[in-house]
Coordinates of N, CA and C and ligand atoms in Angstrom, one line a residue:
X33 N 91.9 114.5 117.7 CA 92.2 113.4 116.7 C 90.9 113.0 116.0
X34 N 91.0 112.9 114.6 CA 89.9 112.5 113.9 C 89.9 110.9 113.7
X35 N 88.9 110.3 114.2 CA 88.9 108.8 114.1 C 87.9 108.4 113.1
X36 N 87.5 109.3 112.2 CA 86.4 108.9 111.2 C 86.9 109.0 109.8
X37 N 88.2 108.9 109.6 CA 88.6 108.8 108.2 C 88.2 107.5 107.5
X38 N 87.7 107.6 106.3 CA 87.3 106.4 105.6 C 88.2 106.1 104.4
X39 N 88.5 104.8 104.2 CA 89.3 104.4 103.1 C 88.8 103.2 102.4
X40 N 89.1 103.1 101.1 CA 88.5 102.0 100.3 C 89.6 100.9 100.1
X41 N 89.1 99.7 100.3 CA 89.9 98.5 100.3 C 89.2 97.4 99.5
X42 N 89.9 96.6 98.7 CA 89.3 95.6 97.9 C 90.2 94.3 97.9
X43 N 89.6 93.2 98.2 CA 90.3 91.9 98.0 C 90.1 91.6 96.5
X44 N 91.2 91.5 95.8 CA 91.2 91.3 94.3 C 90.8 89.8 94.0
X45 N 90.5 89.5 92.7 CA 90.1 88.2 92.4 C 91.0 87.0 92.8
X46 N 92.3 87.3 92.9 CA 93.2 86.2 93.3 C 93.0 86.0 94.8
X47 N 92.8 87.0 95.6 CA 92.6 86.9 97.0 C 91.3 86.2 97.3
X48 N 90.2 86.5 96.5 CA 89.0 85.8 96.7 C 89.1 84.3 96.4
X49 N 89.7 84.0 95.2 CA 89.9 82.6 94.8 C 90.7 81.8 95.8
X50 N 91.7 82.5 96.4 CA 92.6 81.8 97.4 C 92.0 81.7 98.8
X51 N 90.8 82.2 99.0 CA 90.1 82.0 100.3 C 90.7 83.0 101.4
X52 N 91.1 84.2 100.9 CA 91.8 85.1 101.9 C 90.9 86.2 102.4
X53 N 89.6 86.2 102.0 CA 88.7 87.3 102.5 C 88.7 87.4 104.0
X54 N 88.4 86.3 104.6 CA 88.3 86.2 106.1 C 89.6 86.7 106.8
X55 N 90.7 86.2 106.3 CA 92.0 86.5 106.9 C 92.2 88.0 106.8
X56 N 91.9 88.6 105.6 CA 92.2 90.0 105.4 C 91.2 90.9 106.3
X57 N 89.9 90.5 106.3 CA 89.0 91.3 107.1 C 89.4 91.2 108.6
X58 N 89.9 90.0 109.0 CA 90.3 89.9 110.4 C 91.4 90.8 110.8
X59 N 92.4 91.0 109.9 CA 93.5 91.9 110.2 C 93.1 93.3 110.5
X60 N 92.1 93.8 109.6 CA 91.7 95.2 109.8 C 90.8 95.3 111.1
X61 N 89.9 94.3 111.3 CA 89.1 94.3 112.6 C 90.1 94.3 113.8
X62 N 91.1 93.4 113.8 CA 92.0 93.3 114.9 C 92.7 94.6 115.2
X63 N 93.0 95.3 114.1 CA 93.7 96.5 114.3 C 92.9 97.6 115.0
X64 N 91.6 97.4 114.9 CA 90.7 98.4 115.6 C 89.9 99.2 114.6
X65 N 90.1 99.0 113.3 CA 89.4 99.7 112.3 C 87.9 99.2 112.2
X66 N 87.0 100.1 111.8 CA 85.6 99.7 111.8 C 85.1 99.5 110.3
X67 N 84.5 98.4 110.1 CA 84.0 98.1 108.7 C 82.6 98.9 108.6
X68 N 82.6 99.8 107.6 CA 81.3 100.6 107.4 C 80.6 100.2 106.1
X69 N 81.3 99.5 105.2 CA 80.7 99.0 104.0 C 81.3 97.8 103.4
X70 N 80.6 96.9 102.8 CA 81.2 95.7 102.2 C 80.3 95.2 101.1
X71 N 80.9 94.8 100.0 CA 80.1 94.4 98.8 C 80.9 93.4 98.0
X72 N 80.3 92.2 97.9 CA 80.9 91.1 97.1 C 80.3 91.3 95.7
X73 N 81.1 91.5 94.7 CA 80.7 91.9 93.4 C 81.7 91.5 92.3
X74 N 81.3 91.6 91.0 CA 82.2 91.5 89.9 C 82.3 92.8 89.2
X75 N 83.5 93.3 89.0 CA 83.7 94.6 88.4 C 83.6 94.5 86.9
X76 N 82.8 95.4 86.3 CA 82.7 95.4 84.8 C 83.8 96.2 84.1
X77 N 83.8 96.2 82.8 CA 84.9 96.8 82.1 C 84.9 98.4 82.4
X78 N 83.7 99.0 82.4 CA 83.7 100.4 82.6 C 84.2 100.8 84.0
X79 N 83.8 100.1 85.0 CA 84.3 100.4 86.3 C 85.8 100.2 86.5
X80 N 86.3 99.1 85.8 CA 87.7 98.8 85.9 C 88.5 100.0 85.2
X81 N 88.0 100.5 84.1 CA 88.7 101.6 83.4 C 88.7 102.8 84.3
X82 N 87.5 103.1 84.9 CA 87.5 104.3 85.8 C 88.4 104.1 87.0
X83 N 88.3 103.0 87.6 CA 89.1 102.8 88.9 C 90.6 102.8 88.6
X84 N 91.0 102.3 87.5 CA 92.4 102.2 87.2 C 92.8 103.2 86.2
X85 N 92.0 104.3 85.9 CA 92.2 105.3 84.9 C 93.6 105.9 84.9
X86 N 94.2 106.1 86.1 CA 95.5 106.7 86.2 C 96.6 105.8 85.5
X87 N 96.3 104.6 85.3 CA 97.3 103.7 84.7 C 97.1 103.4 83.2
X88 N 96.1 104.1 82.6 CA 95.7 103.9 81.3 C 96.8 103.7 80.2
X89 N 97.9 104.5 80.4 CA 98.9 104.5 79.4 C 100.1 103.5 79.7
X90 N 99.9 102.8 80.8 CA 101.0 101.8 81.2 C 100.9 100.5 80.4
X91 N 102.0 99.9 80.2 CA 102.0 98.6 79.4 C 101.2 97.5 80.1
X92 N 101.0 97.6 81.4 CA 100.3 96.5 82.1 C 98.8 96.7 82.2
X93 N 98.3 97.9 81.6 CA 96.9 98.3 81.8 C 95.9 97.2 81.4
X94 N 96.1 96.7 80.1 CA 95.1 95.8 79.6 C 95.0 94.5 80.4
X95 N 96.2 94.0 80.8 CA 96.2 92.8 81.7 C 95.6 93.1 83.0
X96 N 95.8 94.3 83.5 CA 95.2 94.6 84.8 C 93.7 94.7 84.8
X97 N 93.2 95.3 83.7 CA 91.7 95.3 83.5 C 91.1 93.9 83.4
X98 N 91.8 93.1 82.6 CA 91.4 91.7 82.4 C 91.3 90.9 83.7
X99 N 92.4 91.1 84.5 CA 92.5 90.4 85.7 C 91.4 90.9 86.7
X100 N 91.3 92.2 86.9 CA 90.4 92.7 87.9 C 88.9 92.4 87.6
X101 N 88.6 92.2 86.3 CA 87.2 91.9 85.9 C 87.0 90.3 85.8
X102 N 88.0 89.5 86.1 CA 88.0 88.1 85.8 C 87.2 87.3 86.8
X103 N 86.9 87.8 87.9 CA 86.1 87.1 89.0 C 85.7 88.0 90.1
X104 N 85.0 87.5 91.1 CA 84.5 88.3 92.1 C 85.6 89.0 92.9
X105 N 85.2 90.2 93.4 CA 86.1 90.9 94.4 C 85.3 91.2 95.6
X106 N 85.9 91.5 96.7 CA 85.2 92.0 97.9 C 85.7 93.4 98.2
X107 N 84.8 94.3 97.9 CA 85.0 95.7 98.1 C 84.6 96.2 99.5
X108 N 85.4 97.0 100.2 CA 85.1 97.4 101.6 C 85.4 98.8 101.8
X109 N 84.8 99.4 102.8 CA 85.2 100.7 103.4 C 85.5 100.5 104.8
X110 N 86.7 100.9 105.2 CA 87.1 100.9 106.6 C 87.3 102.3 107.2
X111 N 86.9 102.4 108.5 CA 87.0 103.8 109.1 C 87.8 103.7 110.4
X112 N 88.6 104.8 110.6 CA 89.4 104.9 111.8 C 90.4 106.0 111.7
X113 N 91.1 106.2 112.8 CA 92.1 107.3 112.8 C 93.2 107.0 111.7
X114 N 93.4 108.0 110.8 CA 94.4 107.9 109.8 C 94.3 106.6 109.0
X115 N 93.0 106.3 108.7 CA 92.8 104.9 108.1 C 93.5 104.7 106.8
X116 N 93.6 105.7 105.9 CA 94.2 105.4 104.6 C 95.6 105.0 104.8
X117 N 96.4 105.8 105.6 CA 97.8 105.6 105.7 C 98.0 104.3 106.5
X118 N 97.2 104.0 107.5 CA 97.4 102.8 108.3 C 97.1 101.5 107.5
X119 N 96.1 101.6 106.7 CA 95.7 100.4 105.9 C 96.9 100.2 104.8
X120 N 97.4 101.3 104.2 CA 98.4 101.1 103.2 C 99.7 100.5 103.9
X121 N 100.0 100.8 105.1 CA 101.1 100.2 105.8 C 100.9 98.8 106.1
X122 N 99.6 98.4 106.3 CA 99.3 97.0 106.5 C 99.3 96.2 105.2
X123 N 99.0 96.9 104.1 CA 99.0 96.2 102.8 C 100.4 95.9 102.3
X124 N 101.4 96.8 102.5 CA 102.7 96.6 102.0 C 103.0 97.4 100.7
X125 N 104.1 97.1 100.1 CA 104.4 97.8 98.8 C 103.6 97.2 97.7
X126 N 103.6 97.9 96.5 CA 102.9 97.4 95.3 C 103.4 96.0 94.9
X127 N 104.7 95.8 95.0 CA 105.3 94.5 94.6 C 105.4 93.7 95.8
X128 N 104.8 92.5 95.9 CA 104.9 91.6 97.1 C 106.3 91.3 97.4
X129 N 107.2 91.2 96.4 CA 108.6 90.9 96.6 C 109.3 92.0 97.4
X130 N 108.8 93.2 97.4 CA 109.4 94.3 98.1 C 108.7 94.5 99.5
X131 N 107.6 93.7 99.7 CA 106.8 93.9 100.9 C 107.3 93.1 102.1
X132 N 107.4 93.8 103.2 CA 107.9 93.1 104.4 C 106.9 92.0 104.9
X133 N 107.5 90.9 105.4 CA 106.7 89.9 106.1 C 105.8 90.6 107.2
X134 N 104.6 90.2 107.4 CA 103.7 90.9 108.4 C 102.7 91.8 107.6
X135 N 103.1 92.2 106.4 CA 102.1 93.0 105.6 C 101.3 91.9 104.8
X136 N 100.2 92.4 104.3 CA 99.3 91.4 103.6 C 100.0 90.9 102.3
X137 N 100.5 91.9 101.5 CA 101.2 91.4 100.3 C 102.5 90.7 100.6
X138 N 103.1 91.0 101.7 CA 104.4 90.3 102.1 C 104.1 88.9 102.7
X139 N 102.9 88.7 103.1 CA 102.6 87.4 103.7 C 101.9 86.5 102.7
X140 N 101.2 87.1 101.7 CA 100.3 86.3 100.8 C 100.6 86.4 99.3
X141 N 101.6 87.2 98.9 CA 101.8 87.4 97.5 C 103.3 87.1 97.1
X142 N 103.5 86.9 95.8 CA 104.8 86.7 95.3 C 105.0 87.6 94.0
X143 N 103.9 87.9 93.3 CA 104.0 88.5 92.0 C 103.3 89.8 91.9
X144 N 103.9 90.8 91.3 CA 103.4 92.1 91.2 C 102.0 92.2 90.6
X145 N 101.7 91.3 89.6 CA 100.4 91.3 89.0 C 99.3 90.5 89.7
X146 N 99.7 89.9 90.8 CA 98.8 89.1 91.6 C 99.1 89.4 93.1
X147 N 98.7 90.7 93.4 CA 99.1 91.2 94.8 C 98.0 91.3 95.8
X148 N 96.9 90.5 95.5 CA 95.9 90.1 96.5 C 94.9 91.2 96.9
X149 N 95.4 92.4 97.0 CA 94.5 93.4 97.6 C 94.8 94.8 97.0
X150 N 93.7 95.6 97.0 CA 93.8 97.0 96.6 C 93.5 97.9 97.8
X151 N 94.2 99.0 98.0 CA 93.9 100.0 99.0 C 94.1 101.4 98.4
X152 N 93.3 102.3 98.8 CA 93.4 103.7 98.4 C 94.8 104.2 98.7
X153 N 95.4 105.0 97.8 CA 96.8 105.5 98.0 C 96.7 106.7 98.9
X154 N 97.5 106.7 100.0 CA 97.5 107.8 101.0 C 98.3 109.0 100.4
X155 N 99.1 108.7 99.3 CA 99.8 109.8 98.7 C 99.1 110.5 97.6
X156 N 97.9 110.0 97.3 CA 97.1 110.6 96.3 C 95.9 111.2 97.0
X157 N 96.0 112.5 97.2 CA 95.0 113.3 97.9 C 93.6 113.0 97.4
X158 N 92.7 112.6 98.3 CA 91.3 112.4 97.9 C 91.0 111.1 97.2
X159 N 92.0 110.2 97.0 CA 91.8 108.9 96.4 C 90.8 108.1 97.2
X160 N 90.9 108.2 98.5 CA 89.9 107.4 99.3 C 88.5 107.7 99.0
X161 N 88.2 109.1 99.1 CA 86.8 109.5 98.8 C 86.3 109.2 97.4
X162 N 87.2 109.4 96.5 CA 86.9 109.1 95.1 C 86.5 107.7 94.8
X163 N 87.3 106.8 95.4 CA 87.1 105.3 95.2 C 85.9 104.9 96.0
X164 N 85.7 105.4 97.2 CA 84.5 105.0 97.9 C 83.2 105.4 97.1
X165 N 83.2 106.6 96.5 CA 82.1 107.1 95.7 C 81.9 106.2 94.5
X166 N 83.0 105.7 93.9 CA 82.9 104.9 92.7 C 82.2 103.6 93.0
X167 N 82.4 103.0 94.2 CA 82.0 101.7 94.5 C 80.7 101.6 95.3
X168 N 80.5 102.7 96.1 CA 79.4 102.6 97.1 C 78.5 103.8 97.0
X169 N 77.1 103.6 97.2 CA 76.2 104.7 97.4 C 76.3 105.1 98.9
X170 N 75.9 106.3 99.1 CA 76.0 106.8 100.5 C 75.2 105.9 101.5
X171 N 74.0 105.4 101.0 CA 73.2 104.6 102.0 C 73.7 103.2 102.1
X172 N 74.8 102.9 101.5 CA 75.4 101.5 101.7 C 76.5 101.6 102.8
X173 N 76.8 102.8 103.3 CA 77.8 103.0 104.3 C 77.1 103.2 105.6
X174 N 77.4 102.4 106.6 CA 76.6 102.4 107.8 C 77.3 103.1 109.0
X175 N 76.5 103.7 109.8 CA 77.0 104.5 110.9 C 76.7 103.7 112.2
X176 N 77.7 103.4 112.9 CA 77.5 102.7 114.2 C 78.8 102.8 115.0
X177 N 78.7 102.5 116.3 CA 79.9 102.5 117.2 C 80.4 101.1 117.4
X178 N 81.7 100.9 117.3 CA 82.3 99.6 117.8 C 82.2 99.6 119.3
X179 N 81.8 98.4 119.9 CA 81.6 98.4 121.3 C 82.9 98.7 122.1
X180 N 84.1 98.5 121.5 CA 85.3 98.7 122.1 C 85.9 100.1 121.8
X181 N 85.1 101.0 121.2 CA 85.7 102.2 120.7 C 86.4 103.0 121.9
X182 N 85.8 102.9 123.1 CA 86.4 103.7 124.2 C 87.8 103.2 124.6
X183 N 88.1 101.9 124.2 CA 89.4 101.3 124.5 C 90.4 101.4 123.3
X184 N 89.9 101.9 122.2 CA 90.8 102.0 121.0 C 91.4 103.4 120.9
X185 N 90.7 104.4 121.5 CA 91.2 105.7 121.3 C 91.3 106.4 122.7
X186 N 92.3 107.2 122.9 CA 92.6 107.9 124.2 C 91.6 109.0 124.3
Ligands
LIG139 P1 99.0 99.9 94.3 O1 98.0 98.9 94.1 O2 100.0 99.5 95.3 O3 98.4 101.3 94.6 P2 99.6 101.0 91.6 O4 100.9 101.5 91.2 O5 98.5 101.9 91.8 O6 99.8 100.1 92.9 O7 99.2 99.9 90.5 C1 97.9 99.4 90.5 C2 98.0 97.9 90.3 O8 98.5 97.6 89.0 C3 98.9 97.1 91.3 O9 98.3 96.8 92.5 C4 99.3 95.9 90.5 O10 98.2 94.9 90.6 C5 99.3 96.4 89.0 N1 100.6 96.8 88.6 C6 101.3 97.9 88.9 N2 102.5 97.9 88.3 C7 102.6 96.8 87.6 C8 103.6 96.2 86.7 O11 104.6 96.8 86.5 N3 103.2 95.0 86.1 C9 102.0 94.4 86.3 N4 101.1 94.9 87.1 C10 101.3 96.1 87.8
LIG140 MG1 97.4 102.7 93.4

């Protein structure tokens, strides 16, 4: 079993403004995932266009770029077994209204355009690595063992 898959996660400006960074980080820590990178930053226009390039032709694109650049975000890289798929299941559906209670969007969101968190899409092959590369330099990702690693994996 590979326990070193890395995935990109970001608390969006609404999550930052609402004081949800700690709550969200706690959920991934409690699950057993390992934080290997973290950056509090403001996304500029170029980065927003690159990150959300797949949605360029959608009617919500301009509003999405305006929103994601409107204030600080907390970008992170989490590592663990099947990390991309596990994180997406903890995040919920794109629309908070469709997200089950217990998921981050199901617990903290109401509106599709204010859904608190971004996570790499597990159905988009290589999205995790592409997004990590976009936001982090290799030397900003740290290698270490969680002290409880032996109890997290068989
Ligand atoms: P995801 O964040 O669950 O991967 P995507 O379909 O990749 O969802 O869309 C990226 C982001 O664009 C969503 O998280 C949401 O903030 C925004 N978005 C997606 N669809 C709509 C829409 O129909 N109206 C407004 N915003 C949308
Ligand atoms: Mg997506």
